Coordinates of C-alpha atoms in Angstrom, one line a residue:
Chain A
M1 CA 227.6 122.5 91.6
E2 CA 230.5 120.1 91.1
L3 CA 230.2 117.3 88.6
H4 CA 232.4 114.2 88.2
I5 CA 232.7 113.4 84.5
N6 CA 235.2 110.9 83.0
G7 CA 237.3 111.0 86.1
K8 CA 237.6 114.8 86.2
S9 CA 235.8 117.4 88.4
Y10 CA 234.0 120.3 86.8
E11 CA 232.4 123.3 88.5
V12 CA 229.2 124.2 86.7
H13 CA 226.8 127.1 87.1
A14 CA 223.6 125.9 85.4
E15 CA 220.2 126.1 87.0
P16 CA 219.5 123.0 89.0
D17 CA 216.7 121.8 86.7
T18 CA 218.8 122.1 83.5
P19 CA 219.1 118.7 81.8
L20 CA 222.5 117.2 82.2
L21 CA 222.8 117.0 78.4
W22 CA 222.9 120.8 78.0
V23 CA 225.4 121.1 80.7
I24 CA 227.9 118.6 79.2
R25 CA 227.4 119.8 75.7
D26 CA 227.0 123.6 76.0
E27 CA 228.7 124.5 79.3
L28 CA 231.5 121.9 79.2
G29 CA 231.8 121.4 75.4
L30 CA 231.7 117.6 75.6
T31 CA 229.7 117.4 72.4
G32 CA 230.2 113.7 71.7
T33 CA 226.9 113.1 73.5
K34 CA 224.1 113.9 71.0
Y35 CA 220.6 115.5 71.3
G36 CA 218.0 113.5 69.6
C37 CA 214.4 113.7 70.8
G38 CA 214.7 115.4 74.2
L39 CA 212.1 113.0 75.6
A40 CA 214.1 110.0 76.6
Q41 CA 212.7 108.1 73.6
C42 CA 215.7 107.6 71.2
G43 CA 218.8 107.1 73.4
A44 CA 221.1 109.4 71.4
C45 CA 222.0 111.2 74.6
S46 CA 222.9 108.1 76.7
V47 CA 225.6 108.4 79.3
L48 CA 226.6 106.3 82.3
I49 CA 225.7 107.4 85.8
D50 CA 227.6 105.2 88.3
G51 CA 228.0 102.6 85.5
V52 CA 224.3 102.5 84.7
V53 CA 223.0 103.8 81.3
A54 CA 220.8 106.9 81.6
R55 CA 219.4 109.5 79.2
A56 CA 221.0 112.8 79.8
C57 CA 218.2 114.8 78.2
V58 CA 215.9 114.0 81.1
L59 CA 218.3 114.2 84.0
P60 CA 218.1 117.4 86.0
V61 CA 221.7 118.2 86.7
A62 CA 221.0 118.7 90.4
G63 CA 220.3 115.0 90.7
V64 CA 223.7 113.8 89.4
V65 CA 225.9 115.9 91.7
G66 CA 228.4 113.6 93.5
R67 CA 227.9 110.7 91.1
Q68 CA 230.3 109.3 88.5
I69 CA 229.3 110.3 85.0
T70 CA 230.8 108.7 82.0
T71 CA 230.3 110.1 78.5
I72 CA 231.5 108.8 75.1
E73 CA 234.6 110.9 75.5
G74 CA 235.7 108.8 78.5
V75 CA 234.2 105.4 77.8
E76 CA 237.5 104.0 76.5
A77 CA 239.0 104.4 80.0
D78 CA 236.7 101.5 81.0
P79 CA 238.1 98.1 79.9
V80 CA 234.6 97.0 78.6
G81 CA 234.1 100.3 76.9
R82 CA 237.4 100.0 75.2
R83 CA 236.5 96.5 73.8
V84 CA 233.1 97.8 72.7
V85 CA 234.6 100.7 70.8
D86 CA 237.2 98.4 69.2
A87 CA 234.4 96.0 68.1
W88 CA 232.4 98.9 66.7
V89 CA 235.4 99.9 64.6
R90 CA 236.1 96.3 63.4
H91 CA 232.4 95.8 62.5
Q92 CA 232.2 99.3 60.9
V93 CA 228.9 99.7 62.8
P94 CA 228.2 103.4 62.3
Q95 CA 226.7 104.7 59.1
C96 CA 225.7 108.3 59.7
G97 CA 226.9 107.9 63.2
Y98 CA 224.5 110.3 65.0
C99 CA 223.1 107.7 67.4
Q100 CA 226.3 105.7 67.8
S101 CA 227.8 107.4 70.9
G102 CA 224.5 106.5 72.6
Q103 CA 224.6 103.0 71.2
V104 CA 228.2 102.5 72.5
M105 CA 227.2 103.7 76.0
A106 CA 224.2 101.4 76.1
A107 CA 226.3 98.4 74.9
T108 CA 229.0 99.1 77.5
A109 CA 226.4 99.2 80.3
L110 CA 224.9 96.0 79.1
L111 CA 228.2 94.1 78.8
R112 CA 229.4 95.4 82.2
E113 CA 226.2 94.0 83.8
T114 CA 225.9 90.9 81.6
P115 CA 229.2 89.8 80.0
H116 CA 227.5 87.1 77.9
P117 CA 224.1 88.4 76.9
S118 CA 221.6 86.3 75.0
D119 CA 219.8 87.7 71.9
E120 CA 216.8 88.4 74.1
Q121 CA 218.9 90.3 76.6
I122 CA 220.5 92.3 73.8
S123 CA 217.0 93.2 72.4
A124 CA 215.8 94.1 75.9
A125 CA 218.8 96.4 76.6
M126 CA 219.6 97.9 73.2
V127 CA 216.4 100.0 72.6
N128 CA 218.2 103.0 71.3
L129 CA 216.9 104.0 67.9
C130 CA 219.0 104.1 64.7
R131 CA 217.5 105.5 61.6
C132 CA 220.2 104.0 59.4
G133 CA 219.2 100.5 60.7
T134 CA 222.6 99.4 62.0
Y135 CA 220.9 97.0 64.5
N136 CA 222.4 93.8 63.0
A137 CA 225.9 95.2 63.0
I138 CA 225.3 96.4 66.6
R139 CA 224.2 92.9 67.6
A140 CA 227.2 91.2 65.9
A141 CA 229.6 93.6 67.6
I142 CA 228.1 92.9 71.0
H143 CA 228.2 89.2 70.4
E144 CA 231.9 89.5 69.5
V145 CA 232.7 91.4 72.7
A146 CA 230.7 88.9 74.7
G147 CA 232.5 85.9 73.0
Q148 CA 235.8 87.5 73.8
A149 CA 234.8 88.5 77.3
G150 CA 237.8 88.0 79.6
K151 CA 240.5 88.5 76.9
S152 CA 242.5 91.7 77.1
S153 CA 241.8 94.3 74.5
T154 CA 245.4 94.1 73.2
A155 CA 244.8 90.4 72.5
L156 CA 241.6 91.2 70.8
N157 CA 243.2 93.8 68.6
E158 CA 245.9 91.4 67.6
A159 CA 243.3 88.8 66.8
A160 CA 241.4 91.3 64.7
G161 CA 244.6 92.4 63.0
A162 CA 245.4 88.9 62.1
E163 CA 241.9 88.4 60.7
D164 CA 242.2 91.5 58.6
T165 CA 245.6 90.4 57.3
G166 CA 244.2 87.0 56.5
R167 CA 241.3 88.6 54.6
A168 CA 243.6 90.8 52.7
Q169 CA 245.8 87.8 51.7
A170 CA 242.7 85.9 50.6
Chain B
M1 CA 127.5 112.4 94.4
I2 CA 128.1 113.9 91.1
R3 CA 128.1 117.3 92.6
N4 CA 130.7 116.1 95.2
R5 CA 132.9 114.7 92.5
T6 CA 132.6 118.0 90.5
R7 CA 133.6 119.9 93.6
V8 CA 136.6 117.7 94.2
L9 CA 137.7 118.0 90.6
T10 CA 137.3 121.8 90.7
T11 CA 139.3 122.0 93.9
L12 CA 142.1 119.9 92.4
L13 CA 142.1 121.9 89.2
A14 CA 142.3 125.1 91.2
A15 CA 145.1 123.8 93.4
G16 CA 146.9 122.5 90.3
L17 CA 146.6 125.9 88.7
V18 CA 147.9 127.7 91.8
V19 CA 150.9 125.3 91.9
A20 CA 151.5 125.7 88.2
C21 CA 151.4 129.5 88.5
G22 CA 153.7 129.3 91.5
V23 CA 156.2 127.2 89.6
A24 CA 155.9 129.4 86.5
W25 CA 156.6 132.4 88.6
Y26 CA 159.4 130.8 90.4
V27 CA 161.2 129.5 87.4
T28 CA 161.0 132.8 85.5
R29 CA 161.5 135.2 88.4
T30 CA 164.7 137.3 88.6
P31 CA 166.4 136.6 91.8
A32 CA 167.2 139.7 93.9
S33 CA 170.7 141.2 94.0
P34 CA 172.1 143.4 96.7
F35 CA 173.1 145.7 93.9
D36 CA 169.5 146.1 92.6
G37 CA 168.7 149.8 92.0
A38 CA 172.3 150.8 92.7
P39 CA 173.4 153.8 90.6
A40 CA 175.7 152.9 87.7
P41 CA 179.2 152.9 89.2
Q42 CA 181.7 155.5 88.2
T43 CA 184.9 154.4 86.5
P44 CA 186.5 152.5 89.3
P45 CA 190.1 153.3 90.5
A46 CA 192.9 151.3 88.9
A47 CA 193.4 149.4 92.1
A48 CA 189.9 148.0 92.0
I49 CA 190.3 146.9 88.4
Q50 CA 193.6 145.2 89.3
R51 CA 191.9 143.5 92.2
G52 CA 189.2 142.3 89.9
E53 CA 191.8 140.9 87.5
Y54 CA 193.3 139.0 90.4
I55 CA 189.9 137.6 91.3
A56 CA 189.4 136.6 87.7
R57 CA 192.7 134.6 88.0
L58 CA 191.6 133.0 91.2
S59 CA 188.3 132.0 89.4
D60 CA 190.0 130.8 86.2
C61 CA 187.3 132.5 84.1
V62 CA 189.6 132.4 81.1
A63 CA 189.9 128.6 81.0
C64 CA 186.3 128.1 79.9
H65 CA 185.4 131.6 78.4
S66 CA 188.1 131.3 75.7
T67 CA 189.2 128.9 73.0
P68 CA 192.9 128.1 72.5
D69 CA 193.2 130.4 69.5
G70 CA 190.6 132.9 70.4
A71 CA 190.6 136.3 72.2
P72 CA 190.5 136.1 76.0
F73 CA 187.0 135.9 77.4
A74 CA 185.3 135.9 74.0
G75 CA 183.8 132.5 74.7
G76 CA 183.1 129.7 72.3
L77 CA 184.5 126.7 74.1
E78 CA 182.5 123.6 73.5
M79 CA 181.3 121.6 76.5
A80 CA 179.4 118.3 76.3
T81 CA 176.2 117.6 78.2
P82 CA 174.3 114.3 78.0
L83 CA 171.8 116.2 75.8
G84 CA 174.1 117.9 73.4
S85 CA 176.9 120.4 73.3
I86 CA 176.8 123.9 74.8
F87 CA 179.2 126.7 74.3
S88 CA 180.7 129.1 76.8
T89 CA 179.7 132.7 76.2
N90 CA 181.4 136.0 75.4
I91 CA 182.0 137.8 78.7
T92 CA 184.0 140.7 77.2
P93 CA 182.3 144.2 77.6
D94 CA 181.2 144.2 74.0
V95 CA 177.7 145.7 74.1
K96 CA 176.3 143.7 71.2
T97 CA 177.6 140.2 71.8
G98 CA 179.2 140.4 75.3
I99 CA 178.2 141.7 78.7
G100 CA 178.6 145.3 77.9
S101 CA 175.0 146.1 78.7
Y102 CA 175.1 144.3 82.1
S103 CA 174.5 146.4 85.2
L104 CA 176.4 145.3 88.3
A105 CA 173.1 143.6 89.5
D106 CA 172.8 141.8 86.2
F107 CA 176.4 140.6 86.5
D108 CA 175.9 139.5 90.1
R109 CA 172.8 137.5 89.1
A110 CA 174.7 135.7 86.4
L111 CA 177.8 135.1 88.6
R112 CA 176.2 134.0 91.8
H113 CA 172.7 132.8 90.8
G114 CA 173.2 131.5 87.2
V115 CA 170.6 133.9 85.7
A116 CA 171.5 135.9 82.6
R117 CA 170.4 139.5 82.0
D118 CA 167.4 138.4 79.8
G119 CA 166.2 136.1 82.6
H120 CA 167.3 132.7 81.1
R121 CA 169.0 130.3 83.4
L122 CA 172.6 129.4 82.8
Y123 CA 173.7 125.7 82.6
P124 CA 175.6 124.8 85.7
A125 CA 178.7 124.2 83.5
M126 CA 179.1 127.8 84.8
P127 CA 180.2 127.1 88.3
Y128 CA 177.7 129.5 89.9
P129 CA 176.9 127.1 92.7
S130 CA 180.5 127.8 93.8
Y131 CA 180.6 131.4 92.7
A132 CA 177.6 132.0 95.0
R133 CA 180.2 132.1 97.8
F134 CA 181.7 135.4 96.4
S135 CA 181.6 138.4 98.7
D136 CA 179.8 141.5 97.5
D137 CA 183.2 143.3 97.4
D138 CA 184.7 140.7 95.1
V139 CA 181.6 140.8 92.8
Q140 CA 182.1 144.5 92.5
A141 CA 185.8 144.2 91.8
L142 CA 185.3 141.5 89.2
Y143 CA 182.6 143.6 87.5
A144 CA 185.0 146.5 87.4
Y145 CA 187.6 144.3 85.8
F146 CA 185.3 142.9 83.2
V147 CA 183.8 146.3 82.3
H148 CA 187.0 148.4 82.4
G149 CA 189.9 146.0 82.2
V150 CA 189.0 143.6 79.4
Q151 CA 189.1 144.4 75.7
P152 CA 185.7 144.2 74.1
V153 CA 185.5 141.6 71.4
E154 CA 182.6 141.3 69.0
Q155 CA 182.0 137.6 68.7
A156 CA 178.4 136.2 68.7
N157 CA 177.6 133.4 71.1
R158 CA 177.0 130.0 69.5
P159 CA 173.6 128.5 70.0
T160 CA 173.5 125.3 72.0
G161 CA 173.3 121.9 70.2
I162 CA 170.5 120.8 72.5
A163 CA 167.3 120.2 70.5
S164 CA 163.8 121.5 71.5
P165 CA 162.1 120.9 73.9
L166 CA 165.0 119.8 76.0
N167 CA 166.6 123.1 75.4
Q168 CA 164.1 124.7 77.8
R169 CA 166.0 126.5 80.6
W170 CA 163.3 127.0 83.2
P171 CA 163.8 123.5 84.8
L172 CA 167.2 124.7 85.8
A173 CA 165.6 127.0 88.3
L174 CA 164.2 123.9 90.1
W175 CA 167.7 122.3 89.9
N176 CA 169.1 125.4 91.5
A177 CA 166.4 125.2 94.3
V178 CA 167.5 121.6 95.1
F179 CA 171.2 121.7 94.6
T180 CA 172.4 125.2 95.4
D181 CA 172.0 127.4 98.4
G182 CA 173.0 130.7 96.8
R183 CA 174.6 132.0 100.0
S184 CA 177.8 134.0 100.1
Y185 CA 180.6 132.6 102.3
Q186 CA 180.0 133.0 106.0
P187 CA 183.2 132.8 108.0
K188 CA 183.3 130.1 110.6
A189 CA 184.0 131.1 114.1
D190 CA 186.1 128.0 114.9
G191 CA 188.5 128.7 112.0
D192 CA 191.2 131.4 112.1
A193 CA 191.4 134.1 109.4
L194 CA 193.8 132.1 107.3
W195 CA 191.6 129.0 107.3
N196 CA 188.5 131.1 106.5
R197 CA 190.3 132.8 103.6
G198 CA 191.3 129.3 102.3
A199 CA 187.8 128.0 102.7
Y200 CA 186.5 131.0 100.7
I201 CA 189.0 130.5 97.9
V202 CA 188.5 126.8 97.6
Q203 CA 184.7 126.8 97.8
G204 CA 184.1 130.0 95.9
P205 CA 186.4 131.5 93.2
G206 CA 188.7 128.5 93.1
H207 CA 185.7 126.2 92.5
C208 CA 188.0 123.2 93.2
G209 CA 184.9 121.0 93.8
S210 CA 183.8 121.3 90.2
C211 CA 186.4 118.7 89.4
H212 CA 187.4 117.1 92.7
T213 CA 184.0 116.6 94.3
P214 CA 182.0 113.6 93.0
R215 CA 178.7 114.4 91.2
G216 CA 175.3 112.9 91.7
L217 CA 172.8 111.7 89.0
A218 CA 171.7 115.2 88.2
M219 CA 175.4 116.3 87.7
N220 CA 175.2 118.1 91.0
E221 CA 178.2 118.3 93.2
K222 CA 177.5 116.0 96.2
A223 CA 178.8 118.7 98.6
L224 CA 179.7 122.3 98.4
D225 CA 181.7 122.6 101.7
E226 CA 183.5 120.7 104.4
S227 CA 180.3 119.7 106.2
S228 CA 180.2 116.5 104.1
P229 CA 183.0 113.8 103.7
Q230 CA 182.2 113.7 100.0
Y231 CA 183.5 117.3 99.6
L232 CA 186.7 117.2 97.4
A233 CA 186.8 113.4 97.9
G234 CA 187.9 112.7 94.3
A235 CA 186.0 112.4 91.0
L236 CA 186.2 111.1 87.5
L237 CA 185.7 113.8 84.8
D238 CA 186.6 114.2 81.2
G239 CA 188.8 111.1 81.1
W240 CA 190.8 112.1 84.1
Y241 CA 190.5 111.2 87.8
A242 CA 190.8 114.3 89.9
P243 CA 192.1 112.8 93.1
S244 CA 191.0 113.5 96.7
L245 CA 192.1 116.8 98.1
R246 CA 191.4 115.5 101.6
G247 CA 193.7 114.0 104.2
D248 CA 193.7 110.6 102.5
V249 CA 197.2 109.3 103.0
N250 CA 197.3 107.3 99.7
T251 CA 194.9 108.9 97.3
G252 CA 194.7 112.4 98.8
L253 CA 197.0 115.0 100.4
G254 CA 197.7 113.0 103.6
R255 CA 201.4 112.8 102.9
W256 CA 201.7 116.5 101.7
S257 CA 202.7 119.3 104.1
E258 CA 201.1 122.7 103.8
Q259 CA 204.4 123.9 102.2
D260 CA 204.1 121.0 99.6
I261 CA 200.7 122.3 98.6
V262 CA 201.9 125.8 98.3
Q263 CA 204.8 124.7 96.2
F264 CA 202.6 122.6 93.9
L265 CA 200.1 125.4 93.2
R266 CA 202.9 128.0 92.8
S267 CA 205.4 126.1 90.6
G268 CA 203.3 123.2 89.3
R269 CA 205.5 120.5 90.9
N270 CA 206.8 119.2 94.2
A271 CA 208.4 115.9 95.3
H272 CA 205.1 114.1 95.3
A273 CA 203.6 115.1 91.9
V274 CA 203.6 117.3 88.9
V275 CA 200.5 118.9 87.4
F276 CA 199.0 117.0 84.5
G277 CA 195.6 116.5 82.8
S278 CA 193.1 119.2 83.5
M279 CA 195.1 120.4 86.5
A280 CA 197.8 121.7 84.0
D281 CA 195.2 124.2 82.7
A282 CA 194.2 125.2 86.2
F283 CA 197.9 125.8 87.0
N284 CA 198.8 127.6 83.8
N285 CA 195.9 130.0 84.0
S286 CA 195.1 130.3 87.7
T287 CA 196.9 128.8 90.7
Q288 CA 200.5 130.1 89.9
F289 CA 199.1 133.7 90.0
M290 CA 197.8 133.4 93.5
S291 CA 199.5 135.4 96.2
D292 CA 201.7 133.5 98.7
E293 CA 199.2 134.4 101.4
D294 CA 196.3 133.0 99.5
L295 CA 198.3 129.8 98.7
R296 CA 199.0 129.4 102.3
A297 CA 195.3 129.8 103.1
V298 CA 194.3 127.2 100.5
A299 CA 196.9 124.8 102.0
R300 CA 195.7 125.4 105.5
Y301 CA 192.1 124.8 104.6
L302 CA 192.8 121.6 102.5
K303 CA 194.9 120.2 105.3
S304 CA 191.9 120.6 107.7
L305 CA 189.8 118.1 105.7
P306 CA 190.1 114.6 107.2
G307 CA 190.7 111.6 105.0
N308 CA 188.6 108.4 105.0
P309 CA 190.9 105.5 106.1
A310 CA 188.1 103.0 105.4
R311 CA 188.2 103.8 101.7
D312 CA 191.9 104.8 101.5
G313 CA 193.4 101.8 103.3
A314 CA 196.6 101.4 105.2
A315 CA 199.4 103.9 104.6
W316 CA 201.5 103.2 101.5
Q317 CA 205.0 102.0 102.2
Y318 CA 207.8 101.6 99.6
T319 CA 208.8 98.1 98.8
A320 CA 211.5 97.3 96.2
A321 CA 210.4 95.4 93.1
A322 CA 210.7 91.7 93.4
G323 CA 213.4 89.8 91.4
T324 CA 216.6 91.2 89.7
P325 CA 216.7 91.8 86.9
P326 CA 213.1 92.9 86.9
H327 CA 210.6 90.3 85.7
P328 CA 209.5 90.3 82.1
D329 CA 206.3 92.4 82.7
A330 CA 208.7 95.2 83.5
Q331 CA 210.3 95.2 80.1
T332 CA 208.2 98.0 78.7
F333 CA 208.7 99.9 82.0
M334 CA 212.4 99.6 81.8
T335 CA 212.7 100.7 78.2
R336 CA 210.0 103.4 78.2
C337 CA 209.5 104.8 81.7
A338 CA 212.6 104.1 83.8
A339 CA 214.8 106.7 82.1
C340 CA 212.7 109.5 83.7
H341 CA 210.8 107.9 86.5
G342 CA 213.7 105.8 87.7
P343 CA 214.1 102.0 87.6
D344 CA 212.9 102.1 91.2
G345 CA 209.8 104.2 90.3
R346 CA 210.8 107.0 92.6
G347 CA 211.1 109.8 90.1
Q348 CA 213.7 112.6 90.2
G349 CA 213.1 115.0 93.0
Q350 CA 210.6 117.7 92.2
W351 CA 211.3 117.5 88.5
I352 CA 210.0 114.2 87.4
P353 CA 207.2 112.7 89.6
P354 CA 207.4 109.4 91.4
L355 CA 205.1 106.6 90.3
A356 CA 205.7 104.8 93.5
G357 CA 203.1 105.8 96.0
S358 CA 201.6 108.5 93.7
A359 CA 197.8 109.1 94.0
A360 CA 197.3 108.0 90.4
S361 CA 199.1 104.7 91.2
M362 CA 197.2 104.2 94.4
A363 CA 193.7 105.1 93.3
H364 CA 191.4 102.4 92.2
E365 CA 190.2 104.6 89.3
N366 CA 192.8 104.2 86.5
A367 CA 191.7 106.8 84.0
S368 CA 194.5 109.2 84.8
S369 CA 197.2 106.5 84.6
I370 CA 195.9 105.4 81.2
N371 CA 195.2 108.9 79.8
V372 CA 198.6 110.3 80.7
T373 CA 200.4 107.3 79.2
L374 CA 198.4 107.5 75.9
N375 CA 198.4 111.3 75.6
G376 CA 201.3 112.6 77.7
S377 CA 201.0 115.7 79.8
A378 CA 200.1 119.2 78.8
R379 CA 202.8 121.9 78.6
V380 CA 203.3 123.4 82.0
V381 CA 204.3 127.1 81.8
A382 CA 205.6 128.5 85.1
D383 CA 206.5 132.2 85.2
G384 CA 206.3 132.3 81.5
I385 CA 208.9 129.5 81.1
P386 CA 207.9 126.2 79.6
D387 CA 208.8 123.0 81.5
A388 CA 212.1 121.2 80.7
Y389 CA 210.5 117.8 81.3
R390 CA 207.2 116.6 80.0
M391 CA 205.6 113.2 79.7
P392 CA 205.5 112.2 76.0
P393 CA 202.4 110.6 74.5
F394 CA 202.8 106.8 73.8
R395 CA 199.5 106.3 71.9
N396 CA 201.4 105.6 68.6
Q397 CA 204.1 103.5 70.2
L398 CA 202.4 101.1 72.6
S399 CA 199.5 98.7 71.9
D400 CA 196.5 98.5 74.2
Q401 CA 198.1 95.3 75.6
E402 CA 201.5 96.9 76.2
V403 CA 199.9 99.9 77.9
A404 CA 197.8 97.6 80.1
D405 CA 200.9 95.5 81.0
V406 CA 203.1 98.4 81.9
L407 CA 200.4 100.1 83.9
S408 CA 199.5 96.9 85.7
Y409 CA 203.2 96.6 86.6
V410 CA 203.4 100.2 87.8
R411 CA 200.1 100.0 89.7
T412 CA 201.0 96.8 91.6
T413 CA 204.7 97.3 92.3
W414 CA 206.7 99.3 95.0
G415 CA 203.7 99.0 97.4
N416 CA 201.3 100.5 94.9
R417 CA 197.7 99.2 95.2
G418 CA 195.8 100.8 92.3
G419 CA 195.4 97.4 90.6
A420 CA 195.8 96.0 87.2
V421 CA 194.6 97.7 84.0
K422 CA 192.7 95.8 81.3
P423 CA 193.5 96.2 77.6
E424 CA 189.8 97.0 77.0
E425 CA 190.0 99.9 79.3
V426 CA 193.0 101.3 77.4
K427 CA 191.1 100.7 74.1
A428 CA 188.1 102.6 75.3
L429 CA 190.1 105.6 76.6
R430 CA 192.2 105.5 73.5
E431 CA 189.1 106.0 71.3
R432 CA 187.6 108.6 73.7
T433 CA 190.8 110.7 73.5
N434 CA 191.4 110.4 69.8
P435 CA 190.4 113.8 68.3
A436 CA 189.6 112.0 65.0
S437 CA 187.1 109.7 66.6
S438 CA 183.4 110.3 66.5
N439 CA 183.2 109.5 70.2
V440 CA 185.9 111.9 71.5
I441 CA 185.5 113.3 75.0
I442 CA 184.5 117.0 75.0
L443 CA 185.3 118.9 78.1
Q444 CA 182.4 118.8 80.5
M445 CA 182.7 121.0 83.5
R446 CA 185.3 122.4 85.7

């Protein structure tokens, strides 16, 4: 089977019913995607399939042959993903960090589909679990990306840099 | 005048006495077996024991005659009846507590006629109305297996929880007279060998009707073979709805090919459905061990049973959900269900079943939809390997209202016509499937 992941092609030899998560982690060594519950409940294993967020622990690998798979390792190649990661860093969202690659994938999918989501839309889309309780920081980071939607990530970084400088001076 | 009345009274009394004696004889008599008086069989050849083991698999004896942590065939499984609990018995060849002292004829009487060695009638939780179809050869092979192939286990049978005088067994003889025919399977001339083999397995050892045929007021299966449209027409049992196995295009096997049926019984899954509920047990213990030829026979027979369009309605057609993004009712669906079953409800090939057009989503009876959402699906073990994908239980995550909302969405979207689910229905089944509740469902019959 040939998989398209983060713009590259990989030949994999797993059984067709193997969950995609085990193929990308164990066979391909892309371990940024995490195993949480194995039951599509927590979202730690979120990846994008053709731009739509999906849970890799319940995706039989045979079903994603020929589709574009994006994992946390490749999300920054996407302009929206790049801005999400930057905002995550600026807001220092992760605490333990285990769920955060899934959170970033879910946020990227949301903002690609809905560039200016309301609080309700964020609540509806961001159902990934975080036992550290970083939900408020996640929401703030998403709002920031949404507020800046349309600006280039370089401009954002400069703005953030200026903010940090200002904070340091104060 | 007085003399006349006395004579009438005497006649009536005498007639009554004769009838009473007749009934008393009938309900306590030991039915005949073709093996009566047969000499005790020698130790059978290994092939016969092996064949008996296969028949025990076909018949799924282990499902009821074992407890999850107990020795195989040692009995002890609790089953509910309207009068109180009964317990399956020890059918290992232990002489003291099992069937070690049973002759072949005794074994036959229990298996095909529901009469134990000491003459007491078995409750029809033992599917002897179906096992009556067994051929003499298969009875012999099964006996060989239970005497020589099963490890004896000393484990006393538990007494029934039914109080006196309702624990009298003799009325069951009358039940048998009305609801069973006790005849072994007679091949039909208009069916080919494969069809007849399928009919034999489905009606006899497979006892599919125990779950899939609706039952009457006396807990009798309304039909025991294809002569009635009620046979395998779908039934509610133990908090699950066992769907129609007839040609019903929506709630039955109308859209399944023979190959689909073979694949389902062999691997537990196909593009239409995955085993869940009580069928997971039947798959784990029985159907996956059936030979390819027998599976083809079962498929051939089931596909010969016509559906009932008057009840089943027009053929289901997929229609996309209205509105994008999906309307608010779909919120729970999108966050809890869509990751596996797909935002479009179409599942993922044979691995994760579709909700769109599934029998559970099309059937008016909603017990299976509610039960599997609350309690998830049982572990499916095919060829010794546990499944990679299993429905998780949502009973601790979703309220009655949320389960009702999400199932109402599922059962009325994508062309599904099962209909809405009420929170009260979820509440009732939640209580009945809570092991800590005083009102929990105890397995009834299969």
